[in-house]
Short mmCIF file of C-alpha atoms and ligand atoms in Angstrom, two decimals:
data_model
loop_
_atom_site.label_atom_id
_atom_site.label_comp_id
_atom_site.label_asym_id
_atom_site.label_seq_id
_atom_site.Cartn_x
_atom_site.Cartn_y
_atom_site.Cartn_z
CA MET A 6 1.89 -1.01 -22.79
CA GLY A 7 4.19 -1.10 -19.77
CA ILE A 8 4.01 -3.06 -16.53
CA SER A 9 1.33 -1.76 -14.12
CA ILE A 10 1.12 -3.26 -10.65
CA LEU A 11 -1.53 -2.67 -8.00
CA SER A 12 -0.16 -3.31 -4.52
CA ILE A 13 -1.86 -3.80 -1.16
CA GLU A 14 -0.38 -3.39 2.33
CA SER A 15 -2.40 -4.38 5.41
CA SER A 16 0.08 -5.94 7.85
CA CYS A 17 -0.57 -3.69 10.84
CA ASP A 18 -2.71 -0.58 11.30
CA ASP A 19 -2.33 1.19 7.94
CA THR A 20 -4.52 0.24 4.99
CA SER A 21 -2.59 1.18 1.87
CA ALA A 22 -2.84 0.67 -1.89
CA ALA A 23 -0.52 1.90 -4.63
CA VAL A 24 -0.06 1.67 -8.38
CA ILE A 25 3.45 1.23 -9.77
CA ILE A 26 3.88 1.80 -13.50
CA ASP A 27 7.18 0.59 -14.98
CA GLY A 28 8.85 0.77 -11.57
CA LYS A 29 7.65 4.33 -10.79
CA VAL A 30 5.07 5.26 -8.15
CA ALA A 31 1.89 6.48 -9.87
CA SER A 32 -0.18 6.61 -6.66
CA ASN A 33 0.28 5.67 -3.00
CA ILE A 34 -2.76 5.99 -0.72
CA ILE A 35 -2.39 5.38 3.02
CA SER A 36 -5.31 5.32 5.43
CA THR A 37 -4.06 5.36 9.02
CA GLN A 38 -6.30 3.87 11.67
CA THR A 39 -6.87 6.23 14.57
CA ALA A 40 -9.03 3.86 16.65
CA HIS A 41 -5.98 2.42 18.46
CA ALA A 42 -4.70 5.62 20.09
CA ALA A 43 -7.17 5.33 22.95
CA TYR A 44 -5.72 1.91 23.86
CA GLY A 45 -2.04 2.89 23.79
CA GLY A 46 -1.19 0.31 21.12
CA VAL A 47 -2.59 -1.58 18.15
CA VAL A 48 -5.64 -3.76 18.99
CA PRO A 49 -5.49 -6.63 16.45
CA GLU A 50 -9.24 -7.28 16.24
CA LEU A 51 -9.95 -3.58 15.71
CA ALA A 52 -7.23 -3.39 13.06
CA SER A 53 -8.70 -6.16 10.90
CA ARG A 54 -12.18 -4.67 11.13
CA GLU A 55 -10.84 -1.29 10.04
CA HIS A 56 -9.00 -2.86 7.09
CA GLN A 57 -12.33 -4.41 6.00
CA ILE A 58 -13.91 -0.97 5.98
CA HIS A 59 -11.08 0.88 4.22
CA ILE A 60 -9.67 -1.52 1.68
CA VAL A 61 -12.19 -0.91 -1.12
CA PRO A 62 -12.17 2.92 -0.98
CA VAL A 63 -8.36 2.99 -0.61
CA VAL A 64 -7.86 0.75 -3.67
CA ASP A 65 -10.43 2.81 -5.62
CA GLN A 66 -8.55 6.00 -4.86
CA ALA A 67 -5.17 4.48 -5.73
CA ILE A 68 -6.51 3.40 -9.13
CA LYS A 69 -8.17 6.76 -9.75
CA GLU A 70 -5.05 8.79 -8.89
CA SER A 71 -2.82 6.57 -11.04
CA GLY A 72 -4.79 7.50 -14.14
CA ILE A 73 -5.09 3.91 -15.34
CA SER A 74 -8.05 1.53 -15.17
CA LEU A 75 -8.32 -1.90 -13.52
CA SER A 76 -8.31 -3.59 -16.93
CA GLU A 77 -4.82 -2.19 -17.62
CA LEU A 78 -3.21 -3.87 -14.58
CA SER A 79 -0.49 -6.46 -15.21
CA ALA A 80 -0.39 -8.01 -11.70
CA ILE A 81 -1.38 -7.60 -8.05
CA ALA A 82 1.22 -7.55 -5.28
CA PHE A 83 0.34 -7.90 -1.62
CA THR A 84 2.00 -8.21 1.79
CA ARG A 85 2.03 -11.87 2.78
CA GLY A 86 3.72 -11.27 6.16
CA PRO A 87 5.05 -10.81 8.75
CA GLY A 88 2.37 -8.90 10.66
CA LEU A 89 -0.96 -9.32 12.42
CA LEU A 90 -2.70 -12.35 10.94
CA GLY A 91 -6.23 -10.87 10.96
CA SER A 92 -4.94 -7.74 9.24
CA LEU A 93 -2.89 -9.63 6.65
CA ILE A 94 -5.84 -11.88 5.76
CA VAL A 95 -7.92 -8.89 4.65
CA GLY A 96 -5.24 -7.76 2.15
CA VAL A 97 -4.39 -11.29 0.99
CA SER A 98 -8.05 -12.21 0.38
CA PHE A 99 -8.70 -8.96 -1.44
CA ALA A 100 -5.62 -9.41 -3.67
CA LYS A 101 -6.57 -13.02 -4.48
CA SER A 102 -10.15 -12.14 -5.40
CA LEU A 103 -9.12 -9.28 -7.64
CA SER A 104 -6.43 -11.33 -9.39
CA LEU A 105 -8.99 -14.06 -10.01
CA GLY A 106 -11.56 -11.54 -11.26
CA LEU A 107 -9.09 -9.81 -13.60
CA ASN A 108 -7.24 -13.01 -14.50
CA ILE A 109 -3.80 -11.52 -13.80
CA PRO A 110 -0.88 -12.91 -11.73
CA LEU A 111 -0.41 -12.52 -7.99
CA ILE A 112 2.89 -11.54 -6.34
CA ASP A 113 3.50 -12.20 -2.64
CA VAL A 114 5.81 -9.74 -0.88
CA HIS A 115 7.73 -9.94 2.41
CA HIS A 116 7.02 -6.77 4.41
CA MET A 117 10.63 -6.41 5.63
CA HIS A 118 12.10 -6.90 2.14
CA ALA A 119 9.71 -4.17 1.02
CA HIS A 120 10.94 -1.66 3.62
CA VAL A 121 14.43 -2.11 2.13
CA MET A 122 13.15 -1.93 -1.45
CA ALA A 123 11.41 1.39 -0.67
CA HIS A 124 14.79 2.87 -1.68
CA PHE A 125 14.04 1.91 -5.27
CA ALA A 126 11.00 4.20 -5.39
CA ASP A 127 13.39 7.16 -5.74
CA GLU A 128 16.57 8.05 -7.61
CA PRO A 129 19.40 7.52 -7.00
CA HIS A 130 19.05 3.87 -5.95
CA PRO A 131 21.76 2.49 -3.71
CA PRO A 132 24.03 0.17 -5.74
CA PHE A 133 24.30 -3.53 -4.77
CA PRO A 134 25.60 -4.62 -2.37
CA PHE A 135 24.53 -2.09 0.24
CA LEU A 136 23.66 -2.24 3.93
CA CYS A 137 20.23 -1.28 5.24
CA LEU A 138 19.34 -0.57 8.85
CA THR A 139 15.63 -1.39 8.95
CA VAL A 140 14.01 0.03 12.06
CA SER A 141 10.27 -0.27 12.63
CA GLY A 142 7.71 -0.95 15.33
CA GLY A 143 8.27 -4.70 15.18
CA HIS A 144 11.79 -5.14 13.73
CA THR A 145 15.36 -3.87 14.02
CA GLN A 146 17.67 -5.42 11.44
CA ILE A 147 20.98 -4.80 9.73
CA VAL A 148 20.49 -6.24 6.27
CA LYS A 149 23.13 -6.93 3.63
CA VAL A 150 21.33 -6.37 0.35
CA HIS A 151 23.10 -8.45 -2.32
CA ALA A 152 20.29 -7.99 -4.89
CA ALA A 153 16.56 -7.19 -5.04
CA ASP A 154 15.84 -10.87 -4.44
CA HIS A 155 18.79 -11.71 -2.19
CA MET A 156 19.00 -10.20 1.30
CA GLU A 157 20.80 -11.41 4.39
CA ILE A 158 20.28 -10.38 8.03
CA LEU A 159 23.65 -9.61 9.67
CA GLY A 160 22.26 -8.52 13.03
CA GLN A 161 18.91 -7.94 14.72
CA THR A 162 17.27 -7.16 18.02
CA LEU A 163 17.14 -9.93 20.60
CA ASP A 164 14.07 -8.42 22.28
CA ASP A 165 12.27 -5.08 21.68
CA ALA A 166 12.44 -3.27 18.34
CA ALA A 167 13.74 0.31 18.14
CA GLY A 168 10.23 1.62 17.42
CA GLU A 169 8.94 -0.30 20.41
CA ALA A 170 11.63 1.37 22.57
CA PHE A 171 10.29 4.77 21.42
CA ASP A 172 6.66 3.74 21.94
CA LYS A 173 7.18 2.16 25.38
CA THR A 174 9.21 5.17 26.55
CA GLY A 175 6.39 7.41 25.36
CA LYS A 176 3.86 5.41 27.33
CA MET A 177 5.93 5.86 30.52
CA LEU A 178 6.12 9.59 29.80
CA GLY A 179 2.36 9.83 29.21
CA LEU A 180 2.69 10.57 25.47
CA PRO A 181 0.07 9.35 22.96
CA TYR A 182 0.63 6.21 20.83
CA PRO A 183 2.63 5.93 18.58
CA ALA A 184 5.12 7.99 20.56
CA GLY A 185 8.06 7.91 18.11
CA PRO A 186 7.10 11.06 16.17
CA GLU A 187 6.22 12.90 19.41
CA ILE A 188 9.55 12.05 21.08
CA ASP A 189 11.33 13.13 17.88
CA LYS A 190 9.63 16.57 18.03
CA LEU A 191 10.27 17.11 21.76
CA ALA A 192 13.88 15.91 21.45
CA GLN A 193 14.65 18.70 18.99
CA LYS A 194 13.99 21.24 21.75
CA GLY A 195 15.94 19.37 24.44
CA ASP A 196 19.50 18.42 25.38
CA HIS A 197 21.15 15.07 26.03
CA LYS A 198 21.34 15.71 29.79
CA PHE A 199 20.59 12.27 31.21
CA ASP A 200 22.64 9.14 30.58
CA PHE A 201 21.05 5.78 29.89
CA PRO A 202 22.94 2.53 29.40
CA ILE A 203 23.67 0.95 26.03
CA ALA A 204 23.33 -2.85 26.20
CA LYS A 205 26.59 -4.67 25.51
CA ILE A 206 25.58 -7.36 23.05
CA LYS A 207 28.03 -9.47 21.06
CA GLY A 208 28.39 -9.05 17.31
CA LEU A 209 25.87 -7.07 15.33
CA ASP A 210 22.76 -7.79 17.41
CA PHE A 211 20.83 -5.27 19.52
CA SER A 212 18.87 -5.26 22.77
CA PHE A 213 16.47 -2.56 23.94
CA SER A 214 14.68 -4.19 26.87
CA GLY A 215 17.27 -2.97 29.42
CA LEU A 216 16.76 0.61 28.31
CA LYS A 217 13.05 0.34 29.05
CA THR A 218 13.78 -0.84 32.63
CA ALA A 219 16.44 1.87 33.11
CA ILE A 220 13.94 4.56 32.07
CA LEU A 221 11.28 3.13 34.39
CA TYR A 222 13.62 3.35 37.42
CA PHE A 223 14.96 6.74 36.33
CA ILE A 224 11.44 8.19 36.27
CA ARG A 225 10.47 6.53 39.55
CA ASP A 226 13.59 7.79 41.40
CA ASN A 227 13.39 11.34 40.08
CA LYS A 228 9.69 11.62 40.83
CA LYS A 229 10.47 11.06 44.53
CA ALA A 230 12.29 14.40 44.66
CA ASP A 231 10.04 16.22 42.17
CA ALA A 232 6.50 15.00 41.51
CA ASP A 233 6.46 17.03 38.27
CA PHE A 234 9.86 15.72 37.10
CA ILE A 235 8.49 14.50 33.76
CA GLU A 236 6.62 17.71 32.94
CA ASN A 237 9.60 19.86 33.98
CA ASN A 238 12.13 17.87 31.93
CA ILE A 239 10.17 16.27 29.09
CA GLU A 240 12.28 17.77 26.27
CA ASP A 241 15.62 16.77 27.84
CA ILE A 242 14.33 13.29 28.71
CA CYS A 243 13.20 12.77 25.10
CA ALA A 244 16.50 14.10 23.72
CA SER A 245 18.45 11.77 26.04
CA VAL A 246 16.41 8.64 25.28
CA GLN A 247 16.46 9.34 21.54
CA GLU A 248 20.22 9.89 21.58
CA THR A 249 20.70 6.56 23.41
CA ILE A 250 18.58 4.69 20.87
CA ILE A 251 20.43 6.34 17.96
CA ASN A 252 23.84 5.59 19.53
CA THR A 253 22.84 1.94 20.02
CA LEU A 254 21.74 1.63 16.39
CA MET A 255 24.63 3.53 14.81
CA GLN A 256 27.37 1.76 16.80
CA LYS A 257 26.38 -1.59 15.28
CA PHE A 258 25.51 -0.23 11.86
CA LEU A 259 28.95 1.38 11.46
CA LEU A 260 30.62 -1.78 12.80
CA ALA A 261 28.74 -3.83 10.17
CA ALA A 262 29.91 -1.45 7.42
CA GLU A 263 33.54 -1.77 8.56
CA GLN A 264 33.33 -5.56 8.83
CA GLU A 265 31.73 -5.94 5.41
CA GLY A 266 33.76 -3.22 3.72
CA ILE A 267 30.53 -1.73 2.36
CA THR A 268 30.26 2.06 2.21
CA HIS A 269 26.72 2.46 0.89
CA LEU A 270 24.43 2.78 3.94
CA ALA A 271 20.63 3.06 3.89
CA ILE A 272 17.98 3.35 6.58
CA ALA A 273 14.38 2.19 6.29
CA GLY A 274 11.19 1.57 8.29
CA GLY A 275 9.04 3.83 10.48
CA VAL A 276 11.92 4.89 12.76
CA SER A 277 13.96 6.06 9.75
CA ALA A 278 11.58 9.06 9.75
CA ASN A 279 13.38 10.18 12.94
CA LYS A 280 15.14 13.51 12.36
CA GLY A 281 17.95 12.69 14.79
CA LEU A 282 18.69 9.35 13.11
CA ARG A 283 18.57 10.87 9.60
CA GLU A 284 20.93 13.64 10.66
CA ARG A 285 23.32 11.20 12.37
CA LEU A 286 23.54 8.85 9.39
CA LYS A 287 24.35 11.86 7.20
CA THR A 288 27.13 13.21 9.45
CA GLU A 289 28.73 9.80 10.14
CA CYS A 290 28.81 9.03 6.40
CA GLU A 291 30.02 12.48 5.38
CA GLU A 292 32.89 12.21 7.90
CA ARG A 293 33.99 8.94 6.28
CA ASN A 294 33.23 9.94 2.71
CA TRP A 295 30.65 7.15 2.49
CA ASN A 296 27.29 7.23 0.67
CA TYR A 297 24.01 7.39 2.56
CA TYR A 298 20.42 6.84 1.44
CA ILE A 299 17.47 8.27 3.36
CA PRO A 300 13.96 7.53 2.09
CA GLN A 301 11.26 10.21 1.67
CA PHE A 302 8.96 10.30 4.72
CA GLN A 303 6.06 8.70 2.83
CA TYR A 304 8.23 5.62 2.13
CA CYS A 305 9.54 5.21 5.71
CA ARG A 306 6.25 4.29 7.33
CA ASP A 307 4.13 1.35 6.21
CA ASN A 308 2.95 1.99 2.65
CA ALA A 309 1.87 0.02 -0.40
CA ALA A 310 4.33 1.75 -2.77
CA MET A 311 7.19 -0.25 -1.25
CA ILE A 312 5.14 -3.45 -1.74
CA GLY A 313 4.52 -2.55 -5.39
CA ILE A 314 8.17 -1.68 -6.03
CA THR A 315 9.24 -5.06 -4.59
CA GLY A 316 6.47 -6.67 -6.65
CA TYR A 317 7.77 -4.98 -9.80
CA TYR A 318 11.24 -6.52 -9.36
CA LYS A 319 9.62 -9.94 -8.75
CA TYR A 320 7.46 -9.45 -11.86
CA LEU A 321 10.59 -8.90 -13.96
CA LYS A 322 11.74 -12.37 -12.83
CA ASN A 323 8.32 -13.99 -13.37
CA ASP A 324 8.27 -14.70 -9.64
CA PHE A 325 4.53 -15.16 -9.06
CA CYS A 326 2.59 -17.10 -6.41
CA ASP A 327 -0.38 -19.46 -6.56
CA LEU A 328 -3.93 -18.70 -5.44
CA ASP A 329 -3.56 -21.04 -2.46
CA VAL A 330 -0.88 -18.79 -0.87
CA LYS A 331 -1.57 -18.03 2.79
CA ALA A 332 -0.93 -14.99 4.99
CA GLU A 333 1.94 -15.73 7.43
CA ALA A 334 2.17 -13.77 10.68
CA ARG A 335 5.77 -14.97 11.18
CA LEU A 336 6.96 -15.23 7.59
CA THR A 337 10.68 -16.08 7.54
CA PHE A 338 13.06 -13.54 6.05
O1 LIG B 483 7.41 0.79 9.75
P1 LIG B 483 6.29 1.22 10.63
O2 LIG B 483 5.35 2.29 10.13
O3 LIG B 483 5.41 0.01 11.04
C1 LIG B 483 5.91 -1.24 11.34
O4 LIG B 483 6.11 -2.05 10.40
O5 LIG B 483 6.17 -1.47 12.54
O6 LIG B 483 6.97 1.70 12.01
C2 LIG B 483 6.21 2.18 13.07
C3 LIG B 483 7.16 2.62 14.17
C4 LIG B 483 6.44 3.03 15.47
O7 LIG B 483 7.09 2.39 16.55
C5 LIG B 483 6.65 4.54 15.53
O8 LIG B 483 6.69 5.07 16.84
C6 LIG B 483 7.98 4.68 14.86
O9 LIG B 483 7.93 3.77 13.77
N1 LIG B 483 8.21 6.05 14.35
C7 LIG B 483 9.19 6.87 14.80
C8 LIG B 483 9.06 8.10 14.08
N2 LIG B 483 8.01 7.97 13.21
C9 LIG B 483 7.51 6.71 13.38
N3 LIG B 483 10.13 6.69 15.73
C10 LIG B 483 10.98 7.71 15.96
N4 LIG B 483 10.90 8.91 15.35
C11 LIG B 483 9.98 9.14 14.40
N5 LIG B 483 9.92 10.32 13.77
ZN1 LIG B 484 6.60 -1.85 8.53
#
């Protein structure tokens, strides 16, 4: 019998479970919490309560769809951090109890390593070393991936994450949370008509907090002349903001590739679902004759398949954790 891993992801507002059999995704169930939309952001207390409700049915479904039974599992992988502590604790406690009940090993996984390793759910895998631009709601990182168990951050955001820049812009424009997908859709119908500044940060780091302030003033000033400025220009505003975020990201990502002499570029995380970013990575790489790797949509957002894939590579190295492992909201990379 091969290696079958059940994996659990509960770091934010998605409850997810997956089964990975011999490094291939056999099932990947994601239950997205909708309770937060009314508040314009994730409410931590609500998130952990929702995880409590969904974790058992989500795991049940993942097992059922995989076609194997609990008794055939080789190990349980789970997200240890970073993320919301109350949310993480639900997944960590569940994973510990099940591993104890089934008497199989536990594998702790770093959520940001897993976003990168999502690329190993599909063929072709990027070859080592490669660079990954990981862009999510909480993180923006340029990662040099030496090996499955050896990653190095070359640059990161000094303040807001790229996803946060999308979400905060959306809030100012009156769009529902999370605004990233909505801005993406509207941007496709608009033009880059308005210019926003790109922060000048040394090296390979990013900053998005200035953009947020620039957009706030831009909206305020234009509304003085036209009270319906947002409604009348929503598609062009979205296209302009999105283009600025993509330019900010790609400038540094391409610089990192040149500095490192690495021509295999991957994107990962929730924002890598963005059509504009996917398209841009493709054209920049094609122009240079470089290789690019874009994950399937289901592996961009938070999902347990990426946790299980990372867990599988740790399993191959017998890299297990003890039952006294704790969830860590600020787990170091
Ligand atoms: O990786 P993820 O699902 O969760 C975190 O670990 O944070 O990323 C969520 C982020 C949100 O900020 C959301 O607005 C953004 O990803 N996002 C997008 C798109 N889809 C999701 N941003 C831009 N364009 C999209 N299509
Ligand atoms: Zn994530």
